[in-house]
Short mmCIF file of N, CA and C in Angstrom, two decimals:
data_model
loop_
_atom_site.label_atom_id
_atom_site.label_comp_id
_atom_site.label_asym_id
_atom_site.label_seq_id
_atom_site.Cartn_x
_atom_site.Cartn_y
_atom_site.Cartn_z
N UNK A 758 131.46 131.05 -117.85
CA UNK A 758 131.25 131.07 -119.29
C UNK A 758 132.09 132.20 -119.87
N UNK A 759 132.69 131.98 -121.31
CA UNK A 759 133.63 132.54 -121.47
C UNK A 759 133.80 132.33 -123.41
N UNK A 760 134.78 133.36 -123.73
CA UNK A 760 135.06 132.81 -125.08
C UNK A 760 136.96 132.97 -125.39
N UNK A 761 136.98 132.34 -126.62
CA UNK A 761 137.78 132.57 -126.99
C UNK A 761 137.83 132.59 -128.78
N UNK A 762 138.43 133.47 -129.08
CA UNK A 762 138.76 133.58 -131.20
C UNK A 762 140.07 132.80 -131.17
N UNK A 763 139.33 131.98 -131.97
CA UNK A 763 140.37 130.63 -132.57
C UNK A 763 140.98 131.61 -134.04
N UNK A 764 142.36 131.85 -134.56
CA UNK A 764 142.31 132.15 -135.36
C UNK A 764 142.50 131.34 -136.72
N UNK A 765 141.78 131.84 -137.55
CA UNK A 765 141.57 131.13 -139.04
C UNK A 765 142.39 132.36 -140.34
N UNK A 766 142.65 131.11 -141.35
CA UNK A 766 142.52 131.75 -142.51
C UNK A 766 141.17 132.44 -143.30
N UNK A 767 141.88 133.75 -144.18
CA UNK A 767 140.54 134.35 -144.43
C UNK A 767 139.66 133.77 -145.11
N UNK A 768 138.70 133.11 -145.03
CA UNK A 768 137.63 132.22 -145.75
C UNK A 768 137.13 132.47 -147.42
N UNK A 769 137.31 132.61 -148.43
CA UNK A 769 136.93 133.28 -149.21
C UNK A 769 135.75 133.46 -149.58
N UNK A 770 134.91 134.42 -150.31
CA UNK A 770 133.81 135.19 -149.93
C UNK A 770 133.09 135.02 -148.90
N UNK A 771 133.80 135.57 -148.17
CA UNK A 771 133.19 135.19 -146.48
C UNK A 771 132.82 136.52 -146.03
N UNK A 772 133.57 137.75 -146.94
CA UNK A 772 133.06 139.13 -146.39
C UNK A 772 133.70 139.93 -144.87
N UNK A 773 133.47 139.88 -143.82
CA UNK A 773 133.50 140.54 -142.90
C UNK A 773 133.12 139.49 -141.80
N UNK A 774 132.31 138.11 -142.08
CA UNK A 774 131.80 137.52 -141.49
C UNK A 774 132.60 136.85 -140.12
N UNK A 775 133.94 136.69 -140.81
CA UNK A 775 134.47 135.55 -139.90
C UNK A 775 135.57 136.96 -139.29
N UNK A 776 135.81 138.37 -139.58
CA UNK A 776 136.38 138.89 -139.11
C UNK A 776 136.07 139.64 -137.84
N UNK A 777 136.71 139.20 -136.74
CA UNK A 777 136.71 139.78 -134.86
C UNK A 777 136.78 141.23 -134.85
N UNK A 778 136.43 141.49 -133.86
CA UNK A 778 136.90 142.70 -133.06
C UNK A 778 138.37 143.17 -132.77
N UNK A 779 138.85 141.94 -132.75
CA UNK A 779 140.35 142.64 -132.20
C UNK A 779 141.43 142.41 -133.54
N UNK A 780 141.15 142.60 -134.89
CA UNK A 780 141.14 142.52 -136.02
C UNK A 780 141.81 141.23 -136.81
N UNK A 781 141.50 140.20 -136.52
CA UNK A 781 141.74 138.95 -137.12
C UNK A 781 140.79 137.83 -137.43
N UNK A 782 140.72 137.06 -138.64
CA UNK A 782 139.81 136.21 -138.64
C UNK A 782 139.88 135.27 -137.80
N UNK A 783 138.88 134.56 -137.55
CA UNK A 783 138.54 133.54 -136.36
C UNK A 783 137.24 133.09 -136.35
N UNK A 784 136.79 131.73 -135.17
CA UNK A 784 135.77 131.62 -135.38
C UNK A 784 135.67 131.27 -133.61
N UNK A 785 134.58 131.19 -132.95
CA UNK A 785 134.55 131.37 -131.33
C UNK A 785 134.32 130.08 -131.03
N UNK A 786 135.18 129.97 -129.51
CA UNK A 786 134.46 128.69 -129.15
C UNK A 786 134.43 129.25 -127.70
N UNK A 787 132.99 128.98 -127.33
CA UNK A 787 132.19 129.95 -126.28
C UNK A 787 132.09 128.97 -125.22
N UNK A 788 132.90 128.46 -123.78
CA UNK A 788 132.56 127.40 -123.40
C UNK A 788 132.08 127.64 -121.61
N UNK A 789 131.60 126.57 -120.70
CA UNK A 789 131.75 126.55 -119.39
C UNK A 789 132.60 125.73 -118.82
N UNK A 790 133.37 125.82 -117.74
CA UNK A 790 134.11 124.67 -117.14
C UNK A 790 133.81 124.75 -115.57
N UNK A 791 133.71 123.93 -114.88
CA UNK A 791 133.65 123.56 -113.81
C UNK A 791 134.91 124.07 -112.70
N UNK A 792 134.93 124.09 -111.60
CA UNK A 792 136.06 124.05 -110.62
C UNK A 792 137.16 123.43 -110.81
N UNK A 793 137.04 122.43 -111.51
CA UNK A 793 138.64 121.31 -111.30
C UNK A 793 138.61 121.78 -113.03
N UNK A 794 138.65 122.51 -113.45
CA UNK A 794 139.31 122.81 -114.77
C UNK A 794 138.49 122.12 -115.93
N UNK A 795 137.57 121.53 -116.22
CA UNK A 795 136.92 120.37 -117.14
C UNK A 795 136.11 121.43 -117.97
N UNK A 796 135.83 121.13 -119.10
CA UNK A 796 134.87 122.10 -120.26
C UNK A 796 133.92 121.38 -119.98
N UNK A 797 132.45 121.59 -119.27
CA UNK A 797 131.18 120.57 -119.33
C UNK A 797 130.24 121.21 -120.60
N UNK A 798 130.53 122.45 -120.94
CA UNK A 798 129.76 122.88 -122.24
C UNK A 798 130.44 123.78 -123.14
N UNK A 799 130.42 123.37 -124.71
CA UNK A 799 131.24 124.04 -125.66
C UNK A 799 130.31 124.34 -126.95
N UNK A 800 130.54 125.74 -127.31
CA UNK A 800 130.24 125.62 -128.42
C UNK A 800 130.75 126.58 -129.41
N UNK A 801 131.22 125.52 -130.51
CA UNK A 801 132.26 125.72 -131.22
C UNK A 801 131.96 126.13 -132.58
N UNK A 802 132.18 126.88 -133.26
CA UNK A 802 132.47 127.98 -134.56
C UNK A 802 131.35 128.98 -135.17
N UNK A 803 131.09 129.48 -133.99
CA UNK A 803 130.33 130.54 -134.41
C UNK A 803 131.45 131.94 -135.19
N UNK A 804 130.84 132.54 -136.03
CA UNK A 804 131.89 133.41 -136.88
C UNK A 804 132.80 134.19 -135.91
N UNK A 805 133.60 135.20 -136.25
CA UNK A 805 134.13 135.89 -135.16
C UNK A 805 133.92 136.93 -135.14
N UNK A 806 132.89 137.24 -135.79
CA UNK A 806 132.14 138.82 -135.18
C UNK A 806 131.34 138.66 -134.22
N UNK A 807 130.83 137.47 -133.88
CA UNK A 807 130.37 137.19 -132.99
C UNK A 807 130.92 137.30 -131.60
N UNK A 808 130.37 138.46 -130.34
CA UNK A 808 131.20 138.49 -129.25
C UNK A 808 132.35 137.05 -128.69
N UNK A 809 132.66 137.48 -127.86
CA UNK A 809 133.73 135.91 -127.57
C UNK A 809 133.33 136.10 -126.01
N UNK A 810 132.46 136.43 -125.49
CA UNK A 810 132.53 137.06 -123.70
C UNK A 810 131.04 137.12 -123.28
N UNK A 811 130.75 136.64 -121.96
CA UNK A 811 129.91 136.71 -121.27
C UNK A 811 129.80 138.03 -120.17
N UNK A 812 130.46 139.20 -120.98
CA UNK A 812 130.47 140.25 -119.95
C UNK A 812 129.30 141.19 -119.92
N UNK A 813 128.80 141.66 -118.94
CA UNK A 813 128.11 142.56 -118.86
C UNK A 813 126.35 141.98 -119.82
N UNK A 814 125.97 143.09 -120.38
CA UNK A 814 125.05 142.62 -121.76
C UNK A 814 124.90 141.92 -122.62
N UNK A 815 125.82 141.06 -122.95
CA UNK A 815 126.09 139.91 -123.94
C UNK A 815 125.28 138.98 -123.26
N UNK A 816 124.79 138.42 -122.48
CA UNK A 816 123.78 137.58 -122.61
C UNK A 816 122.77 137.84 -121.42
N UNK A 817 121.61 137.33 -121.66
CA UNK A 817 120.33 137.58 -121.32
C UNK A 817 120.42 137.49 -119.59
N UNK A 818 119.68 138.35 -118.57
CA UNK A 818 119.59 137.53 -116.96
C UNK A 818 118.32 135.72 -117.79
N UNK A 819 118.99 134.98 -117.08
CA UNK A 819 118.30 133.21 -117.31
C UNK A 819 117.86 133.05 -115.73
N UNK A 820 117.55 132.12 -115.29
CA UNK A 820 117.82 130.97 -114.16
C UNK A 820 118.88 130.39 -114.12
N UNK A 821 119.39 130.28 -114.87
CA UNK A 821 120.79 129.71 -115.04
C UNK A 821 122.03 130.53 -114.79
N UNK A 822 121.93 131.82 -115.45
CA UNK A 822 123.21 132.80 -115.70
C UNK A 822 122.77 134.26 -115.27
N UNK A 823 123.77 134.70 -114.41
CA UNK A 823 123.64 135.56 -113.85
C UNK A 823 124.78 136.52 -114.14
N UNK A 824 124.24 137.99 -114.90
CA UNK A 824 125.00 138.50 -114.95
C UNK A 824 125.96 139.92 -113.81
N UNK A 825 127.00 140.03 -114.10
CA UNK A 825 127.41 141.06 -113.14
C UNK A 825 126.60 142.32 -112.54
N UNK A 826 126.37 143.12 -111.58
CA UNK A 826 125.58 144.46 -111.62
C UNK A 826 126.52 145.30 -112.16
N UNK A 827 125.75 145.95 -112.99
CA UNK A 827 126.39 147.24 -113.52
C UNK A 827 126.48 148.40 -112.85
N UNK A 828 127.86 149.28 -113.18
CA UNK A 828 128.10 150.44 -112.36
C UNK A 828 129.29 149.60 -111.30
N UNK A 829 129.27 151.32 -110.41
CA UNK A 829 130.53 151.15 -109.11
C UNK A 829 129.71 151.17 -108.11
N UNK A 830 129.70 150.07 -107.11
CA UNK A 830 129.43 149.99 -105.60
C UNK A 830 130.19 150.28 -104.22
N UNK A 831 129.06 150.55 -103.56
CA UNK A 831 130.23 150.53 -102.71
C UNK A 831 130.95 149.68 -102.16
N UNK A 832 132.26 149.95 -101.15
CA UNK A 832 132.91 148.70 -100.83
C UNK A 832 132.56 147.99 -100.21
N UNK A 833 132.22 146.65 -99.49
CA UNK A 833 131.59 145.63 -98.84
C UNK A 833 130.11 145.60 -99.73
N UNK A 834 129.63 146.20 -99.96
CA UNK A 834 127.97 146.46 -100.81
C UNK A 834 127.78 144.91 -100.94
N UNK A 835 126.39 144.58 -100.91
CA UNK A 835 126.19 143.03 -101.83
C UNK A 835 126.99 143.09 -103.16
N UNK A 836 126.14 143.88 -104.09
CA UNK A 836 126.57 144.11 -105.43
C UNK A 836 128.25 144.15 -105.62
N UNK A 837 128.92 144.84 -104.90
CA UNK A 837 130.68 144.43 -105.17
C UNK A 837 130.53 143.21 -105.07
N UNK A 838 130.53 142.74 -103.73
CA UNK A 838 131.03 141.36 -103.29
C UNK A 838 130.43 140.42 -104.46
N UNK A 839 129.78 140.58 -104.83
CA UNK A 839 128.65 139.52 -105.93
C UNK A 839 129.79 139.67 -107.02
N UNK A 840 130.14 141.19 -107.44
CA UNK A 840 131.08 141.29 -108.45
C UNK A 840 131.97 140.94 -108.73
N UNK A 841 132.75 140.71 -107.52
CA UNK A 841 134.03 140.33 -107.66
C UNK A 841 134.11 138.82 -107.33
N UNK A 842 133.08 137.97 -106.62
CA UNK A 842 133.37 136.74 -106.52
C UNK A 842 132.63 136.21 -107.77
N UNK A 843 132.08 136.76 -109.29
CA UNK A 843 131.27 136.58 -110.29
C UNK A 843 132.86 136.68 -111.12
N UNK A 844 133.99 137.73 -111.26
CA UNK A 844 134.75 137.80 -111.64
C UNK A 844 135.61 136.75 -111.40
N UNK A 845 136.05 136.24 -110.61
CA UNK A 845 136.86 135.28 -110.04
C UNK A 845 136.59 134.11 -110.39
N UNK A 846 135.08 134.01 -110.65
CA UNK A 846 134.24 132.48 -110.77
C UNK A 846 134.79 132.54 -112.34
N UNK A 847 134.66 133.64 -113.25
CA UNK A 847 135.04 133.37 -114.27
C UNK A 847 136.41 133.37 -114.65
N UNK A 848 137.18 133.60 -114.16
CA UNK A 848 138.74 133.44 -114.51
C UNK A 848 139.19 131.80 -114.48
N UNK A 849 138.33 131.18 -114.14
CA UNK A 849 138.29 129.83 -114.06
C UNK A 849 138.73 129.30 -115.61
N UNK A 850 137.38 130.17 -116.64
CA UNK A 850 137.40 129.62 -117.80
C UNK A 850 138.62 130.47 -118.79
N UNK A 851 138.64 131.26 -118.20
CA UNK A 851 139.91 132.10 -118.90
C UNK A 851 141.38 131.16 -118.64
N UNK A 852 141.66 130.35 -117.58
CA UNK A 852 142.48 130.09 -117.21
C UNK A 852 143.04 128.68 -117.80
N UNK A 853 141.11 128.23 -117.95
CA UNK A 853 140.98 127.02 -118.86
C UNK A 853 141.69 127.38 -120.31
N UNK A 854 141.86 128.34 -120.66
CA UNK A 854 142.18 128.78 -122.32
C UNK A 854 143.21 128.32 -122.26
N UNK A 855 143.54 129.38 -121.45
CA UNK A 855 145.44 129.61 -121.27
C UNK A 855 146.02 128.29 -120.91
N UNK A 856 145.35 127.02 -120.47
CA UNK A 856 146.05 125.90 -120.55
C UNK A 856 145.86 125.40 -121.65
N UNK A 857 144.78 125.27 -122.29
CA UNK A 857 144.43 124.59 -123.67
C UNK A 857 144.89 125.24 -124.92
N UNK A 858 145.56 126.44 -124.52
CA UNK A 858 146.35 127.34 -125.62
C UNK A 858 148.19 126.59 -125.43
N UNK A 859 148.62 126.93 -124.43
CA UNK A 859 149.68 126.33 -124.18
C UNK A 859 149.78 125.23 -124.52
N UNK A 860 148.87 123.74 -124.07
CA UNK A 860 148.54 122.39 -124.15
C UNK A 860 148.52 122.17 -125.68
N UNK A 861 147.94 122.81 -126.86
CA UNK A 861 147.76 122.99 -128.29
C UNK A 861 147.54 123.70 -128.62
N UNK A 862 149.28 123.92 -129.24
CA UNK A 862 150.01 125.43 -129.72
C UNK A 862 148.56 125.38 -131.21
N UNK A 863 148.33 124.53 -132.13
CA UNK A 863 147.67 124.87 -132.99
C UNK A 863 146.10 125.98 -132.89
N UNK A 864 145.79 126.07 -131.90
CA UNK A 864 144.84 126.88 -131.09
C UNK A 864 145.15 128.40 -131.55
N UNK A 865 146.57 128.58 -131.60
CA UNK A 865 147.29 129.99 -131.63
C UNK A 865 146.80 130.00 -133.25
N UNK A 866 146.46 129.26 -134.23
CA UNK A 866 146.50 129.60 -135.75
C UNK A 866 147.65 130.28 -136.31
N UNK A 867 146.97 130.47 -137.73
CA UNK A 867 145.81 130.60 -138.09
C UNK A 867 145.58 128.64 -138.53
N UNK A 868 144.47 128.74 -137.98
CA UNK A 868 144.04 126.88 -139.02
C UNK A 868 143.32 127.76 -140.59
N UNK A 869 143.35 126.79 -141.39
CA UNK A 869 143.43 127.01 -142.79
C UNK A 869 141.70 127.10 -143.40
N UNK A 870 140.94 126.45 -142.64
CA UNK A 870 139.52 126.28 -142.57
C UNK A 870 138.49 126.24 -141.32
N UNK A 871 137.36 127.07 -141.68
CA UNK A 871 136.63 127.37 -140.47
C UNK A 871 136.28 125.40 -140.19
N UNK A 872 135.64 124.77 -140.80
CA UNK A 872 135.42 123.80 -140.88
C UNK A 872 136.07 123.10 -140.07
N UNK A 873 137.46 122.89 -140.57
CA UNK A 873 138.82 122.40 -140.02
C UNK A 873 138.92 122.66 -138.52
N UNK A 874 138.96 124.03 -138.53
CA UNK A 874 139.00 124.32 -137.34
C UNK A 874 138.02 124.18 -136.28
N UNK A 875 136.59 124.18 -136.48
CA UNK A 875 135.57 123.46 -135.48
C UNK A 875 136.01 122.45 -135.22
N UNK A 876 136.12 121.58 -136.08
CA UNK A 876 136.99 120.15 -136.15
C UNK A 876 138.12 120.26 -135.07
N UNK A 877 139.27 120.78 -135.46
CA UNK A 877 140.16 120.70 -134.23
C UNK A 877 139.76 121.46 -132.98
N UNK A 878 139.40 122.37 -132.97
CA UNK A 878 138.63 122.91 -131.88
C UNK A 878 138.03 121.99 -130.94
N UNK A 879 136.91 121.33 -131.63
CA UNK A 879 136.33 120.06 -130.50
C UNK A 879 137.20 119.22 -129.92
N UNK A 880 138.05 118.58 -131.06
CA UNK A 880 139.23 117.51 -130.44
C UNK A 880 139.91 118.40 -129.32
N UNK A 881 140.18 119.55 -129.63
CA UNK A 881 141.03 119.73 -128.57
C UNK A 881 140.49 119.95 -126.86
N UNK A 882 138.88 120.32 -127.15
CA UNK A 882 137.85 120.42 -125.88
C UNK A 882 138.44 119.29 -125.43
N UNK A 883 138.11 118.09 -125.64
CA UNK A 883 138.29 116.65 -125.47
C UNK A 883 139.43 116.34 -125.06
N UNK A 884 140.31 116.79 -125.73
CA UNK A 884 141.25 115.95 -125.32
C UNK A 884 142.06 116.96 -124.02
N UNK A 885 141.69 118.28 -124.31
CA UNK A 885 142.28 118.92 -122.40
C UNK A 885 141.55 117.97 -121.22
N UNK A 886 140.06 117.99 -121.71
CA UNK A 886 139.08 117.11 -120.59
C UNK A 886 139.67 116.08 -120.33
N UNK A 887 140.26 115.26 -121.34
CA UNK A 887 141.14 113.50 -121.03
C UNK A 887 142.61 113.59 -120.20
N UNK A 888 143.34 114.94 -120.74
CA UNK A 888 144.50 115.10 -119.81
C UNK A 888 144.22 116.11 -118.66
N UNK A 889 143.26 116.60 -118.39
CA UNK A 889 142.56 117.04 -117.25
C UNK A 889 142.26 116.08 -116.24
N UNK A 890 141.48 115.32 -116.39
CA UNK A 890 141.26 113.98 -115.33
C UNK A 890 142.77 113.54 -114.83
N UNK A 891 143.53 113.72 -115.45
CA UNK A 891 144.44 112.69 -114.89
C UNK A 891 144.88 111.70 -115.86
N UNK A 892 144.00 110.77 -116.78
CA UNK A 892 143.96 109.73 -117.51
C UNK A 892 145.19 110.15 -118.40
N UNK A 893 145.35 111.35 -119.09
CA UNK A 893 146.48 111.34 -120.01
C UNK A 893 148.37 111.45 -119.18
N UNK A 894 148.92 111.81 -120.32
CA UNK A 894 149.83 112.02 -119.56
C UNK A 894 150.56 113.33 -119.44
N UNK A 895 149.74 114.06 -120.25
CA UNK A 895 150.15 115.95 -120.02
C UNK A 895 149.63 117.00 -119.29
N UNK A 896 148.85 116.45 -118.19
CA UNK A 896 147.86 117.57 -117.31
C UNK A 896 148.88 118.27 -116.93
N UNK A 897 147.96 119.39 -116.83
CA UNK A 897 148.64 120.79 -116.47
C UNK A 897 147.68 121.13 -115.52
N UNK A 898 148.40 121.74 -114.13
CA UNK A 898 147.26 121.68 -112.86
C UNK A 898 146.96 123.24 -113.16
N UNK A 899 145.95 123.96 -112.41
CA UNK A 899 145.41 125.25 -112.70
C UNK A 899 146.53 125.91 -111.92
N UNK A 900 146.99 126.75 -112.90
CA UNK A 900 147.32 128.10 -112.48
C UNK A 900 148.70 128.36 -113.39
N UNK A 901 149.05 126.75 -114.15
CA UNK A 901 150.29 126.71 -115.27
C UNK A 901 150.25 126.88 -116.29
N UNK A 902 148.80 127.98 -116.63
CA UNK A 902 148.64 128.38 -117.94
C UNK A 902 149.46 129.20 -118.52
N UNK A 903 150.09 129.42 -118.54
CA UNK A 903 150.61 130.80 -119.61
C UNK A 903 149.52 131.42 -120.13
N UNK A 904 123.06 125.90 -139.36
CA UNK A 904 122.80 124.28 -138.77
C UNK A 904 123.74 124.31 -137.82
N UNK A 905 123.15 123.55 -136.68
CA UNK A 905 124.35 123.05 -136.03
C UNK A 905 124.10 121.65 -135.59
N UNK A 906 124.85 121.23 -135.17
CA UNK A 906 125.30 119.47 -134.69
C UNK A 906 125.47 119.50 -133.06
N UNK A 907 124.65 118.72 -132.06
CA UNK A 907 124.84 118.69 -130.98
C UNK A 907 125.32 117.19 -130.41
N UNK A 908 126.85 116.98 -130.28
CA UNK A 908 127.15 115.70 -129.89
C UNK A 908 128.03 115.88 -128.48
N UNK A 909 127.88 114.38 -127.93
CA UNK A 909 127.91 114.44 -126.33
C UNK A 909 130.08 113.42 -126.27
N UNK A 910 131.02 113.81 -125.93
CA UNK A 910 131.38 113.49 -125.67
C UNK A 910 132.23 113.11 -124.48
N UNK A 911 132.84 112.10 -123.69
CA UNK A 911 132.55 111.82 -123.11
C UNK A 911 132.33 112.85 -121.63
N UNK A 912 130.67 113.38 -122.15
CA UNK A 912 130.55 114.00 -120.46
C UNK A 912 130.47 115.49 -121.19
N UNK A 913 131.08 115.63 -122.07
CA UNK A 913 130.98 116.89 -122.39
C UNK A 913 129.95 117.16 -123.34
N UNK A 914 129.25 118.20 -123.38
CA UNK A 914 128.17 118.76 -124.56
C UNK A 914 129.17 119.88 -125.87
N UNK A 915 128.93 119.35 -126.30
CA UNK A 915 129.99 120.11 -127.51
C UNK A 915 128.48 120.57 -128.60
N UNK A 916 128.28 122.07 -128.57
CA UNK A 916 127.69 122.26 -129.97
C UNK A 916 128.24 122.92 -131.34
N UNK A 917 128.09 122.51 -132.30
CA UNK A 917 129.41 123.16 -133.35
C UNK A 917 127.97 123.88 -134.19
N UNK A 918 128.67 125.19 -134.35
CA UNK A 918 127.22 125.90 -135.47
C UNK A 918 128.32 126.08 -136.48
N UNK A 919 127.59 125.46 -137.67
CA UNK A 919 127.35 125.74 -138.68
C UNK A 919 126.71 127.13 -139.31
N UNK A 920 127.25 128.33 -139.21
CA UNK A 920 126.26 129.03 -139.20
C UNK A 920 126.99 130.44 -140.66
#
């Protein structure tokens, strides 16, 4: 699990809302992907002050999600080894970006509307997932990267907040 700031135009009276951390407007699309590169969960336009990262404190210990141990261990320790194969597990989705950034340059922005951009945002979940399988004809294999509405496409959970 992972994020990325889609960048946008500045929204008007939008305030501070849609403006990131790393000083540009945007809006996040926070996703998981599997081993063979596939997004199985997305969710798309939360503002961009909103973190973009599953590191450390940003989200809760679940049953589901497990976060890194904090601090320095020692070498061989459980806690390294946990760390660094927790790090690795996630470069997966980072790597996922960097193809779906390359794959659709429009990703790079700015898109003109947050709206818009959830909008292309999802299509583009989708459509890496379609030239991911194989089915299209632009896959890119791993490693050649350079309110809300809950709809299922195919296989994928896409949630878009409205928020």
């Amino acid at each position: 699990i992972d994020g990325k700031h889609v960048p946008i135009q500045s929204p008007k009276h939008s305030g501070s809302e849609f403006f990131n951390y790393k000083g540009f407007y945007s809006i996040v699309l926070l996703a998981v992907c599997n081993a063979n590169y596939e997004v199985i969960y997305a969710d798309v336009g939360c503002q961009g002050r909103v973190s973009d990262g599953a590191r450390d404190k940003a989200f809760a210990m679940t049953d589901y999600l497990i976060r890194p141990f904090a601090g320095n261990h020692a070498p061989g320790s459980i806690e390294r080894v946990f760390n660094q194969r927790h790090s690795a597990a996630r470069s997966t989705i980072e790597n996922v970006f960097g193809i779906m950034t390359k794959r659709f340059r429009v990703l790079v922005g700015p898109i003109t509307e947050p709206e818009l951009a959830r909008l292309v945002v999802m299509t583009t979940v989708y459509l890496h997932n379609y030239e991911q399988v194989g089915e299209g004809d632009m896959a890119i294999e791993p490693g050649q990267e350079g309110s809300s509405s809950l709809i299922d496409l195919a296989g994928v959970r896409i949630r878009s907040s409205n928020q």
